[in-house]
Short mmCIF file of C-alpha atoms in Angstrom, two decimals:
data_model
loop_
_atom_site.label_atom_id
_atom_site.label_comp_id
_atom_site.label_asym_id
_atom_site.label_seq_id
_atom_site.Cartn_x
_atom_site.Cartn_y
_atom_site.Cartn_z
CA MET A 1 67.11 288.56 163.53
CA ILE A 2 65.59 287.75 160.19
CA LEU A 3 63.28 284.82 160.22
CA ARG A 4 62.91 282.90 157.03
CA THR A 5 60.87 279.87 156.33
CA PHE A 6 62.39 276.96 154.55
CA SER A 7 60.41 277.83 151.41
CA ASN A 8 62.10 281.25 151.37
CA LEU A 9 65.45 279.58 151.57
CA CYS A 10 64.43 277.36 148.67
CA ALA A 11 63.32 280.36 146.60
CA GLN A 12 66.60 282.10 147.36
CA SER A 13 68.70 279.20 146.15
CA GLN A 14 66.48 278.67 143.12
CA ALA A 15 67.00 282.34 142.19
CA CYS A 16 70.73 281.84 142.50
CA PHE A 17 70.71 279.04 139.96
CA ARG A 18 68.32 280.76 137.62
CA SER A 19 66.24 277.66 137.01
CA ALA A 20 63.07 276.19 138.32
CA ARG A 21 63.76 273.07 140.28
CA ALA A 22 61.57 270.41 141.79
CA LYS A 23 61.46 270.84 145.54
CA SER A 24 64.91 269.95 146.91
CA THR A 25 65.69 268.23 150.18
CA LEU A 26 66.97 270.31 153.08
CA SER A 27 70.52 269.14 152.54
CA ASP A 28 70.41 270.10 148.79
CA VAL A 29 69.16 273.52 149.72
CA ILE A 30 71.77 273.95 152.36
CA ASP A 31 74.54 272.97 149.91
CA GLU A 32 73.16 275.39 147.37
CA THR A 33 73.32 278.33 149.76
CA GLY A 34 77.06 277.77 149.87
CA LYS A 35 76.97 279.06 153.49
CA SER A 36 79.32 277.63 156.06
CA GLY A 37 77.11 278.59 158.95
CA LEU A 38 73.38 278.10 159.30
CA ILE A 39 70.81 278.57 162.02
CA LEU A 40 67.64 276.51 161.96
CA LYS A 41 64.61 276.76 164.23
CA SER A 42 62.02 274.04 164.56
CA LEU A 43 58.33 274.69 163.87
CA SER A 44 57.48 271.61 165.91
CA THR A 45 57.21 271.10 169.64
CA ASP A 46 57.09 267.32 169.34
CA ILE A 47 60.13 265.74 171.05
CA PHE A 48 60.26 262.78 168.65
CA GLU A 49 60.10 264.95 165.54
CA ASN A 50 62.81 267.21 166.87
CA LEU A 51 65.12 264.39 167.90
CA ALA A 52 64.54 262.82 164.47
CA LEU A 53 65.48 266.11 162.80
CA GLU A 54 68.73 266.22 164.74
CA ASP A 55 69.50 262.72 163.49
CA TRP A 56 68.46 263.59 159.96
CA ILE A 57 70.76 266.63 159.87
CA HIS A 58 73.63 264.58 161.32
CA ASP A 59 73.19 261.85 158.74
CA HIS A 60 72.37 263.87 155.61
CA VAL A 61 73.93 267.30 155.80
CA ASP A 62 77.57 267.78 154.86
CA LEU A 63 79.10 269.09 158.00
CA GLN A 64 82.77 268.80 157.05
CA ASN A 65 83.12 272.50 156.34
CA ARG A 66 79.95 273.75 157.84
CA ASN A 67 78.53 274.56 161.28
CA MET A 68 74.88 274.58 162.13
CA LEU A 69 72.87 275.68 165.14
CA PHE A 70 69.45 274.16 165.70
CA LEU A 71 66.98 275.90 168.08
CA TRP A 72 64.09 273.85 169.43
CA SER A 73 61.54 273.58 172.23
CA ASN A 74 59.20 270.79 173.20
CA ALA A 75 55.86 270.22 174.83
CA PRO A 76 56.41 268.44 178.17
CA ALA A 77 58.58 265.31 177.81
CA VAL A 78 61.25 263.48 179.78
CA VAL A 79 64.41 262.78 177.79
CA ILE A 80 66.84 260.12 178.94
CA GLY A 81 70.38 259.47 177.69
CA ARG A 82 71.19 256.70 175.31
CA HIS A 83 72.36 254.21 177.92
CA GLN A 84 70.04 255.09 180.77
CA ASN A 85 67.36 253.22 182.65
CA PRO A 86 64.03 255.03 182.68
CA TRP A 87 62.79 253.02 185.66
CA GLN A 88 65.78 254.34 187.55
CA GLU A 89 65.55 257.92 186.35
CA CYS A 90 61.99 259.09 186.32
CA ASN A 91 58.48 258.64 187.70
CA LEU A 92 56.83 256.75 184.88
CA GLN A 93 53.50 256.65 186.82
CA VAL A 94 53.19 260.39 187.03
CA MET A 95 54.28 260.78 183.43
CA ARG A 96 51.57 258.35 182.27
CA GLN A 97 48.96 260.13 184.37
CA LYS A 98 49.88 263.48 182.87
CA GLY A 99 50.47 262.26 179.31
CA ILE A 100 54.16 263.17 179.39
CA PRO A 101 56.06 260.99 176.97
CA LEU A 102 59.42 259.38 177.51
CA ALA A 103 62.06 259.81 174.81
CA ARG A 104 65.49 258.28 174.63
CA ARG A 105 68.00 260.36 172.69
CA ARG A 106 70.99 259.02 170.77
CA SER A 107 73.51 261.11 172.64
CA GLY A 108 74.86 260.17 176.07
CA GLY A 109 74.41 262.01 179.28
CA GLY A 110 71.61 262.19 181.84
CA THR A 111 67.90 262.67 182.17
CA VAL A 112 66.20 266.04 181.61
CA PHE A 113 62.67 267.43 181.62
CA HIS A 114 61.59 269.47 178.65
CA ASP A 115 58.67 271.84 178.32
CA LEU A 116 57.97 275.03 176.43
CA GLY A 117 59.87 276.98 179.06
CA ASN A 118 63.04 275.12 178.21
CA VAL A 119 65.08 275.92 175.10
CA ASN A 120 67.39 273.45 173.37
CA PHE A 121 70.43 274.31 171.30
CA THR A 122 72.16 271.77 169.08
CA PHE A 123 75.56 272.63 167.65
CA PHE A 124 76.43 270.58 164.59
CA THR A 125 80.07 270.45 163.43
CA SER A 126 82.56 268.10 161.87
CA LYS A 127 84.22 265.77 164.35
CA LYS A 128 87.37 267.86 164.00
CA ASN A 129 85.62 271.00 165.08
CA TYR A 130 83.73 269.48 168.00
CA ASP A 131 84.21 271.93 170.87
CA ARG A 132 81.65 271.97 173.68
CA HIS A 133 83.43 274.77 175.58
CA ARG A 134 83.15 277.08 172.64
CA ASN A 135 79.52 276.25 172.14
CA LEU A 136 78.68 276.87 175.73
CA GLN A 137 80.50 280.16 175.57
CA VAL A 138 78.08 281.18 172.85
CA VAL A 139 75.24 280.59 175.29
CA THR A 140 76.85 282.27 178.28
CA SER A 141 78.01 285.23 176.25
CA ALA A 142 74.51 285.61 174.78
CA LEU A 143 73.04 285.67 178.30
CA LYS A 144 75.62 288.15 179.55
CA GLY A 145 74.94 290.24 176.48
CA LEU A 146 71.32 290.52 177.63
CA ARG A 147 72.15 290.95 181.31
CA PRO A 148 75.79 291.94 181.83
CA ASP A 149 75.59 291.39 185.62
CA MET A 150 74.31 287.86 185.41
CA ASP A 151 76.58 285.22 186.87
CA VAL A 152 76.42 282.33 184.38
CA ARG A 153 79.33 280.00 184.00
CA ALA A 154 80.03 276.71 182.31
CA THR A 155 81.52 274.00 184.51
CA GLU A 156 84.00 271.17 183.79
CA ARG A 157 81.02 268.86 183.40
CA PHE A 158 79.66 271.22 180.76
CA ASP A 159 76.71 272.27 182.89
CA ILE A 160 75.89 275.98 183.05
CA LEU A 161 75.43 277.30 186.57
CA LEU A 162 73.56 280.39 187.65
CA ASN A 163 75.16 282.21 190.54
CA GLY A 164 77.57 279.32 190.96
CA GLN A 165 74.78 277.22 192.46
CA HIS A 166 71.86 276.35 190.27
CA LYS A 167 71.99 274.37 187.15
CA ILE A 168 70.27 276.03 184.25
CA SER A 169 71.75 273.88 181.47
CA GLY A 170 72.95 270.35 180.87
CA THR A 171 74.89 268.94 177.94
CA ALA A 172 75.09 265.77 175.94
CA ALA A 173 76.77 264.87 172.70
CA LYS A 174 77.13 262.34 169.96
CA LEU A 175 80.11 261.55 167.80
CA GLY A 176 79.26 259.86 164.51
CA ARG A 177 81.20 258.83 161.44
CA THR A 178 82.44 262.21 160.38
CA ALA A 179 80.22 264.64 162.18
CA ALA A 180 79.31 265.45 165.72
CA TYR A 181 76.56 267.20 167.60
CA HIS A 182 76.51 268.77 170.99
CA HIS A 183 73.13 269.74 172.42
CA CYS A 184 72.23 271.43 175.62
CA THR A 185 69.09 272.55 177.43
CA LEU A 186 68.45 275.95 178.97
CA LEU A 187 65.87 276.49 181.68
CA CYS A 188 64.06 279.75 181.01
CA SER A 189 60.57 279.31 182.52
CA ALA A 190 60.06 275.61 182.93
CA ASP A 191 57.51 274.15 185.27
CA ARG A 192 59.83 273.33 188.20
CA ALA A 193 57.17 271.60 190.24
CA LEU A 194 56.48 269.22 187.36
CA LEU A 195 60.15 268.78 186.72
CA SER A 196 60.72 267.66 190.34
CA ALA A 197 57.71 265.36 190.22
CA VAL A 198 58.74 263.50 187.07
CA LEU A 199 62.45 263.29 187.77
CA LYS A 200 61.92 261.45 191.05
CA PRO A 201 62.26 257.78 190.33
CA THR A 202 59.74 255.56 192.06
CA CYS A 203 60.99 252.15 191.21
CA GLN A 204 63.06 250.95 194.09
CA GLY A 205 65.70 248.23 194.34
CA ILE A 206 67.19 248.56 190.85
CA LYS A 207 70.65 247.18 190.27
CA SER A 208 72.06 248.33 186.97
CA ASN A 209 75.20 249.49 185.24
CA ALA A 210 73.28 252.02 183.16
CA THR A 211 74.66 255.54 183.13
CA GLN A 212 73.16 257.46 185.97
CA SER A 213 72.09 261.06 186.15
CA VAL A 214 73.76 263.45 188.56
CA PRO A 215 70.85 265.34 190.24
CA SER A 216 71.38 269.04 190.66
CA PRO A 217 69.35 271.90 192.10
CA VAL A 218 67.87 273.85 189.22
CA LYS A 219 66.53 277.34 188.59
CA ASN A 220 64.81 279.20 185.79
CA LEU A 221 66.36 282.25 184.22
CA LEU A 222 62.97 283.85 184.63
CA ASP A 223 63.36 283.57 188.42
CA GLU A 224 66.48 285.64 188.11
CA ASP A 225 65.00 288.19 185.71
CA PRO A 226 61.28 288.17 184.78
CA THR A 227 61.99 289.88 181.47
CA LEU A 228 64.06 286.95 180.14
CA ASP A 229 61.75 284.84 178.01
CA CYS A 230 62.49 281.96 175.65
CA ASP A 231 62.18 283.97 172.42
CA THR A 232 64.49 286.72 173.62
CA ILE A 233 67.04 284.17 174.70
CA MET A 234 66.85 282.16 171.45
CA ASP A 235 67.34 285.35 169.43
CA SER A 236 70.29 286.38 171.55
CA VAL A 237 72.02 282.98 171.24
CA ALA A 238 71.43 282.95 167.49
CA SER A 239 73.04 286.40 167.22
CA GLN A 240 75.96 285.38 169.39
CA TYR A 241 76.48 282.25 167.35
CA ASN A 242 76.90 284.36 164.24
CA THR A 243 79.31 286.64 166.08
CA GLU A 244 81.39 283.84 167.61
CA PHE A 245 81.84 281.93 164.34
CA GLY A 246 81.82 284.89 161.95
CA PHE A 247 78.59 283.89 160.22
CA SER A 248 75.69 286.07 159.11
CA SER A 249 72.96 283.54 159.03
CA PRO A 250 69.29 284.40 159.51
CA VAL A 251 67.14 281.97 161.48
CA THR A 252 65.41 279.61 159.08
CA LEU A 253 62.29 277.82 160.24
CA VAL A 254 62.06 274.12 159.54
CA ASP A 255 59.12 271.74 159.73
CA PRO A 256 60.44 268.41 160.92
CA SER A 257 57.38 266.55 159.69
CA ASP A 258 58.07 267.55 156.07
CA GLU A 259 58.92 264.24 154.48
CA LEU A 260 59.55 265.76 151.03
CA SER A 261 62.27 268.02 152.29
CA LEU A 262 63.53 265.53 154.82
CA PRO A 263 63.15 262.14 153.20
CA GLY A 264 63.21 259.34 155.71
CA ILE A 265 62.43 261.55 158.68
CA GLN A 266 59.10 259.99 159.46
CA ARG A 267 60.71 256.57 159.80
CA MET A 268 63.37 258.08 162.08
CA ALA A 269 60.70 259.62 164.32
CA CYS A 270 58.86 256.21 164.42
CA GLU A 271 62.04 254.47 165.51
CA LEU A 272 62.47 256.95 168.32
CA LEU A 273 58.83 256.53 169.35
CA ALA A 274 58.96 252.75 169.46
CA TRP A 275 58.88 250.92 172.80
CA GLU A 276 61.80 248.82 171.57
CA TRP A 277 63.99 251.94 171.54
CA THR A 278 62.66 253.99 174.48
CA PHE A 279 62.31 251.10 176.94
CA GLY A 280 63.83 248.15 175.14
CA ARG A 281 67.30 249.73 174.84
CA THR A 282 67.62 249.82 178.59
CA PRO A 283 70.85 248.04 179.66
CA LYS A 284 70.27 244.75 181.47
CA PHE A 285 69.17 245.29 185.07
CA SER A 286 67.58 243.60 188.02
CA ILE A 287 64.96 244.67 190.52
CA CYS A 288 65.04 243.45 194.08
CA THR A 289 62.44 245.06 196.25
CA THR A 290 59.97 244.46 199.06
CA PHE A 291 56.58 245.98 199.33
CA GLU A 292 53.61 245.88 201.65
CA LEU A 293 50.37 244.13 200.94
CA LYS A 294 47.42 245.12 202.97
CA ASN A 295 43.91 243.98 203.34
CA ASP A 296 41.19 244.80 205.86
CA THR A 297 42.65 242.70 208.58
CA SER A 298 46.34 242.31 208.02
CA ILE A 299 49.55 243.39 206.38
CA CYS A 300 52.44 241.42 205.05
CA ASN A 301 55.68 242.01 203.15
CA ALA A 302 56.19 240.55 199.70
CA THR A 303 59.48 240.42 197.83
CA LEU A 304 59.99 240.74 194.14
CA ASN A 305 63.07 239.75 192.20
CA MET A 306 63.29 240.27 188.47
CA ASP A 307 65.96 240.30 185.82
CA ILE A 308 65.19 242.49 182.82
CA LYS A 309 66.96 242.48 179.51
CA ASN A 310 65.90 244.60 176.50
CA GLY A 311 62.92 245.65 178.67
CA ILE A 312 61.74 242.02 178.79
CA ILE A 313 61.29 240.15 182.05
CA GLU A 314 63.74 237.22 181.88
CA THR A 315 63.33 235.90 185.41
CA CYS A 316 60.67 236.71 187.93
CA ASP A 317 60.22 235.57 191.49
CA ILE A 318 57.45 237.04 193.61
CA GLU A 319 57.35 235.76 197.12
CA VAL A 320 54.45 236.26 199.46
CA PRO A 321 54.14 234.68 202.92
CA SER A 322 52.33 231.36 202.56
CA ASP A 323 49.83 232.34 205.28
CA TRP A 324 48.76 235.28 203.12
CA LEU A 325 48.44 233.59 199.79
CA PRO A 326 49.13 230.05 198.62
CA VAL A 327 52.67 229.89 197.36
CA GLU A 328 51.51 228.28 194.12
CA LEU A 329 49.53 231.35 193.17
CA SER A 330 52.35 233.91 193.42
CA ARG A 331 54.67 231.42 191.76
CA GLU A 332 52.33 230.87 188.90
CA PHE A 333 51.82 234.59 188.46
CA SER A 334 55.57 235.04 188.38
CA LEU A 335 55.87 232.47 185.62
CA HIS A 336 53.17 234.21 183.59
CA LEU A 337 55.23 237.42 183.63
CA ILE A 338 58.37 235.89 182.20
CA GLY A 339 58.89 236.79 178.57
CA GLY A 340 56.60 239.82 178.82
CA LYS A 341 57.55 243.49 178.64
CA LEU A 342 58.19 245.40 181.83
CA CYS A 343 55.11 247.39 180.89
CA PRO A 344 52.07 248.14 183.04
CA TYR A 345 49.60 247.79 180.14
CA GLN A 346 50.82 244.40 179.05
CA THR A 347 51.18 243.21 182.63
CA SER A 348 47.61 244.34 183.45
CA VAL A 349 46.30 242.23 180.57
CA ILE A 350 48.34 239.23 181.81
CA ALA A 351 47.18 239.85 185.37
CA ALA A 352 43.50 240.13 184.38
CA ALA A 353 43.69 236.87 182.49
CA PHE A 354 45.46 235.24 185.42
CA LEU A 355 42.92 236.45 187.99
CA ARG A 356 40.13 234.81 186.02
CA THR A 357 41.85 231.45 186.53
CA ILE A 358 41.94 231.60 190.33
CA PRO A 359 39.65 229.11 192.03
CA GLN A 360 36.56 230.76 193.46
CA ASN A 361 37.72 232.25 196.75
CA LYS A 362 36.89 235.82 197.45
CA GLU A 363 39.72 236.31 199.86
CA PHE A 364 42.38 234.93 197.57
CA GLU A 365 40.98 236.92 194.67
CA ARG A 366 41.19 240.15 196.59
CA LYS A 367 44.67 239.52 197.83
CA MET A 368 45.87 238.42 194.40
CA TYR A 369 44.31 241.46 192.86
CA ASN A 370 46.22 243.64 195.33
CA LEU A 371 49.39 241.85 194.53
CA CYS A 372 48.91 242.26 190.79
CA ARG A 373 48.08 245.92 191.19
CA ARG A 374 51.19 246.48 193.21
CA VAL A 375 53.41 244.79 190.66
CA VAL A 376 51.86 246.77 187.80
CA PHE A 377 52.25 249.96 189.77
CA MET A 378 56.00 249.35 190.09
CA MET A 379 56.39 249.38 186.28
CA MET B 1 91.20 273.85 176.18
CA ALA B 2 89.05 271.55 174.14
CA MET B 3 90.55 268.53 172.48
CA ARG B 4 90.63 268.82 168.76
CA VAL B 5 90.35 265.34 167.33
CA ALA B 6 90.42 264.87 163.64
CA PHE B 7 88.38 261.82 162.71
CA ARG B 8 88.51 262.26 158.97
CA CYS B 9 86.93 259.83 156.61
CA LEU B 10 89.52 258.53 154.20
CA THR B 11 89.14 256.10 151.37
CA ALA B 12 91.61 253.27 151.73
CA ASN B 13 94.40 253.79 149.23
CA PHE B 14 97.42 251.82 150.27
CA SER B 15 100.90 251.79 148.81
CA PRO B 16 102.04 248.46 147.37
CA VAL B 17 105.07 248.46 149.73
CA LEU B 18 102.76 248.02 152.74
CA ILE B 19 101.18 244.89 151.35
CA GLN B 20 104.41 242.98 152.18
CA ARG B 21 103.80 243.55 155.84
CA SER B 22 100.17 242.65 155.95
CA ARG B 23 99.37 239.35 157.55
CA PRO B 24 97.61 236.64 155.48
CA VAL B 25 94.07 235.83 156.53
CA GLN B 26 94.43 232.03 156.53
CA ILE B 27 94.58 230.45 159.95
CA SER B 28 97.62 228.21 159.34
CA ALA B 29 99.65 231.09 157.91
CA SER B 30 99.03 233.31 160.90
CA ARG B 31 99.92 230.47 163.27
CA LEU B 32 103.15 229.99 161.33
CA LEU B 33 103.97 233.65 161.73
CA TRP B 34 103.53 233.45 165.47
CA LYS B 35 105.83 230.44 165.55
CA ALA B 36 108.37 232.25 163.41
CA ASN B 37 108.57 235.03 165.92
CA PRO B 38 108.81 233.27 169.29
CA ALA B 39 110.53 236.28 170.79
CA GLN B 40 107.72 238.58 169.81
CA SER B 41 106.66 240.26 172.94
CA LEU B 42 103.05 241.23 173.56
CA SER B 43 103.93 243.77 176.12
CA THR B 44 103.78 246.94 174.00
CA ALA B 45 100.82 248.20 172.11
CA SER B 46 102.81 248.64 168.88
CA ARG B 47 103.98 245.03 169.00
CA LEU B 48 100.50 243.78 169.71
CA SER B 49 99.09 245.71 166.83
CA THR B 50 101.26 243.88 164.28
CA ALA B 51 98.59 241.22 164.18
CA LEU B 52 95.81 243.71 163.80
CA LYS B 53 93.99 245.37 160.96
CA PHE B 54 92.62 248.85 161.38
CA THR B 55 89.72 250.87 159.99
CA ASP B 56 89.73 254.60 159.42
CA LYS B 57 87.20 254.80 162.21
CA HIS B 58 89.88 253.55 164.59
CA GLU B 59 88.49 250.05 165.19
CA TRP B 60 90.85 247.14 164.98
CA VAL B 61 90.21 243.50 164.14
CA ARG B 62 92.38 240.47 164.92
CA VAL B 63 91.66 237.24 163.16
CA GLU B 64 92.08 233.94 164.88
CA GLY B 65 90.50 230.65 163.85
CA GLY B 66 88.16 232.40 161.38
CA ILE B 67 86.78 234.65 164.11
CA GLY B 68 87.54 238.35 164.23
CA THR B 69 88.01 240.06 167.57
CA VAL B 70 87.16 243.75 167.41
CA GLY B 71 88.20 246.65 169.57
CA ILE B 72 89.15 250.31 169.35
CA SER B 73 92.69 251.57 168.96
CA LYS B 74 94.87 253.42 171.50
CA PHE B 75 94.40 256.57 169.51
CA ALA B 76 90.60 256.21 169.78
CA GLN B 77 90.47 255.41 173.45
CA GLU B 78 92.70 258.36 174.24
CA ALA B 79 90.49 260.65 172.20
CA LEU B 80 87.36 259.26 173.89
CA GLY B 81 88.41 259.81 177.44
CA ASP B 82 87.20 257.61 180.26
CA VAL B 83 84.63 255.15 178.97
CA VAL B 84 81.69 254.93 181.32
CA TYR B 85 79.41 252.61 179.33
CA CYS B 86 79.77 250.18 176.49
CA GLY B 87 76.64 249.72 174.40
CA LEU B 88 77.26 246.48 172.52
CA PRO B 89 75.14 244.39 170.19
CA GLU B 90 73.49 241.02 170.92
CA VAL B 91 75.15 237.70 170.14
CA GLY B 92 73.71 236.55 166.83
CA GLN B 93 73.28 240.02 165.45
CA LYS B 94 74.33 240.23 161.79
CA LEU B 95 76.51 243.18 160.87
CA GLU B 96 77.44 244.75 157.52
CA GLN B 97 80.81 246.33 157.08
CA MET B 98 80.66 249.97 158.28
CA GLU B 99 77.34 249.41 159.97
CA GLU B 100 76.91 251.00 163.35
CA PHE B 101 76.89 248.24 165.94
CA GLY B 102 76.92 250.10 169.19
CA ALA B 103 78.31 253.07 171.03
CA LEU B 104 80.84 253.83 173.77
CA GLU B 105 79.76 256.49 176.16
CA SER B 106 82.53 258.51 177.68
CA VAL B 107 82.66 261.82 179.44
CA LYS B 108 83.20 263.29 176.00
CA ALA B 109 80.15 261.98 174.18
CA ALA B 110 78.37 258.89 172.96
CA SER B 111 80.63 257.67 170.16
CA GLU B 112 79.26 255.26 167.64
CA LEU B 113 81.06 252.03 166.80
CA TYR B 114 81.27 250.84 163.20
CA SER B 115 81.74 247.19 162.20
CA PRO B 116 85.10 246.63 160.44
CA LEU B 117 83.69 243.57 158.60
CA THR B 118 80.57 241.79 157.52
CA GLY B 119 79.68 238.93 159.80
CA GLU B 120 77.72 237.70 162.78
CA VAL B 121 78.40 238.56 166.41
CA THR B 122 79.55 235.43 168.23
CA GLU B 123 80.61 236.90 171.59
CA ILE B 124 80.53 240.19 173.45
CA ASN B 125 82.96 241.16 176.18
CA THR B 126 80.75 240.89 179.27
CA GLU B 127 83.63 242.19 181.47
CA LEU B 128 82.95 245.64 180.04
CA ALA B 129 79.52 245.67 181.67
CA VAL B 130 81.19 245.86 185.07
CA ASN B 131 84.45 247.49 184.06
CA PRO B 132 84.00 249.70 181.00
CA GLY B 133 87.37 251.36 181.80
CA LEU B 134 89.08 248.23 180.41
CA VAL B 135 88.61 249.83 176.98
CA ASN B 136 90.93 252.62 178.09
CA LYS B 137 93.33 250.46 180.14
CA SER B 138 93.80 247.62 177.74
CA CYS B 139 92.27 248.40 174.39
CA TYR B 140 94.16 245.70 172.48
CA GLU B 141 93.83 242.89 175.02
CA VAL B 142 91.15 242.52 177.71
CA GLY B 143 89.30 245.63 176.54
CA TRP B 144 88.12 243.94 173.30
CA LEU B 145 84.49 244.68 172.35
CA ILE B 146 83.01 241.85 170.26
CA LYS B 147 83.94 238.77 168.38
CA MET B 148 82.39 238.05 164.99
CA THR B 149 82.44 235.68 162.04
CA ILE B 150 84.11 236.84 158.86
CA ASP B 151 81.66 236.38 156.02
CA ASN B 152 83.83 238.13 153.48
CA PRO B 153 87.61 237.72 154.13
CA ALA B 154 88.37 239.99 151.17
CA GLU B 155 87.21 242.90 153.28
CA LEU B 156 90.35 242.42 155.47
CA ASP B 157 92.54 243.36 152.51
CA GLY B 158 90.90 246.75 152.46
CA LEU B 159 91.85 247.45 156.08
CA MET B 160 95.09 249.08 157.23
CA ASP B 161 97.92 247.19 158.88
CA ASP B 162 99.73 248.79 161.79
CA CYS B 163 102.17 250.74 159.65
CA SER B 164 99.52 252.24 157.48
CA TYR B 165 97.42 253.00 160.53
CA GLU B 166 100.32 254.78 162.25
CA LYS B 167 100.78 256.91 159.13
CA PHE B 168 97.07 257.55 158.98
CA ILE B 169 96.86 258.89 162.51
CA LYS B 170 99.94 261.00 161.97
CA SER B 171 98.25 262.59 158.94
CA LEU B 172 95.24 263.48 161.09
CA ASP B 173 97.37 265.72 163.23
CA GLU B 174 98.49 267.75 160.29
#
């Protein structure tokens, strides 16, 4: 598999036109190659840059008579579907502790964990040529090409199962104005312990109509065959893509942070990074949960009811037994949270300010502090 | 076997003959038309769609009292498959014609929705939050998506009436 950098591709197209050109955008260069099939591979492992590149290609490249395959891998990240609820899907606490970002993609589907042991394939086509089965066949054929005895099959839900049991790939897709993309993951050598830890939601009592993930037992291809690594698999899928669609495209490396070749991409990545998109686009939901509050001498149960819209707390009612804390305190704290983001950082700031207003009473202060901490922890 | 759906982008180029059938935008005229056809049944999709204008992205808009009700066509909901979630805009959001205003998530994909007109969202169909399948079951009636003001009524002239739309979807199959 010949690897070319984007600048090589530029040079090639410039040579074709026998004139020196100012640096073109990626879509200009692609048009100039005149090729109907192209394979791109990302130089970046940043989830937001790579998702932005997907969007950029979808918006700017003429895909009416062209297919493209995009190969990419990311540093650890959790990626939720467009209409999902992150509080319902993943362990935000653990993610924050480990510095694992949350990303919301523009396609539908469920929640996945990405790391450098997971490979992503995005198949770009016109809407007319959108065919997930065919795309997944490229992947399964590529794997069987490497290991003829391997039992890998695509299901009706467009998952790929290993040995009929373990999920090694999930699919999601987006249909736009005239073009479509279908992307899927492939677990090669992902950190399964970390995967399980982050995909276990900790926020209880959520009532929501957001699209929910269907949890499945997973496995790495590496567990099946230690000689199967990400690069081998990527190469094989790229080859198979050419075979399946009758192309002869080399793999071209692309830098998704290159604003000159990809004008507007930095803004797209920023949009994907913004709280308003990752958390704020969560469909309206409510939380109704009880939790324990302890101090040295006693325990009690508190209840929390919240309505959240666009990630903002619209209503909040925290009830604590009156013999534990004066009702006015928990009520006032509830009021302080209304209008704020369901965000532990912002809530900590609000809680700290609130705690300073409590009348001098060590016992109340401690209990209130515990309550605040518990509420922040839930976020 | 995968569904092959042709969602081609066409520029609107309508034959003069079709203009006779298109409904005027003014409120009083459309009310007159309803009165003139008392026997008009609303039971079939094709009859329903006589009051509708269509985009080439398969959205429809029905104008009543200066407000446009927007939904997706039967062709579109069939192509989408079972809708599992409707991602709709906020009331008050301003939309430009052809601007993306939301997405319908189905088993097939997340499919973007494009505004047929320029205007402001006045209402969203909250029923869809609990029953997104209404978009499939009743795409012209209770499965409507949003209501919006019509800032530029001339835009309606550029949309297809039911006849043109039927021809358009037939041409997609070819």
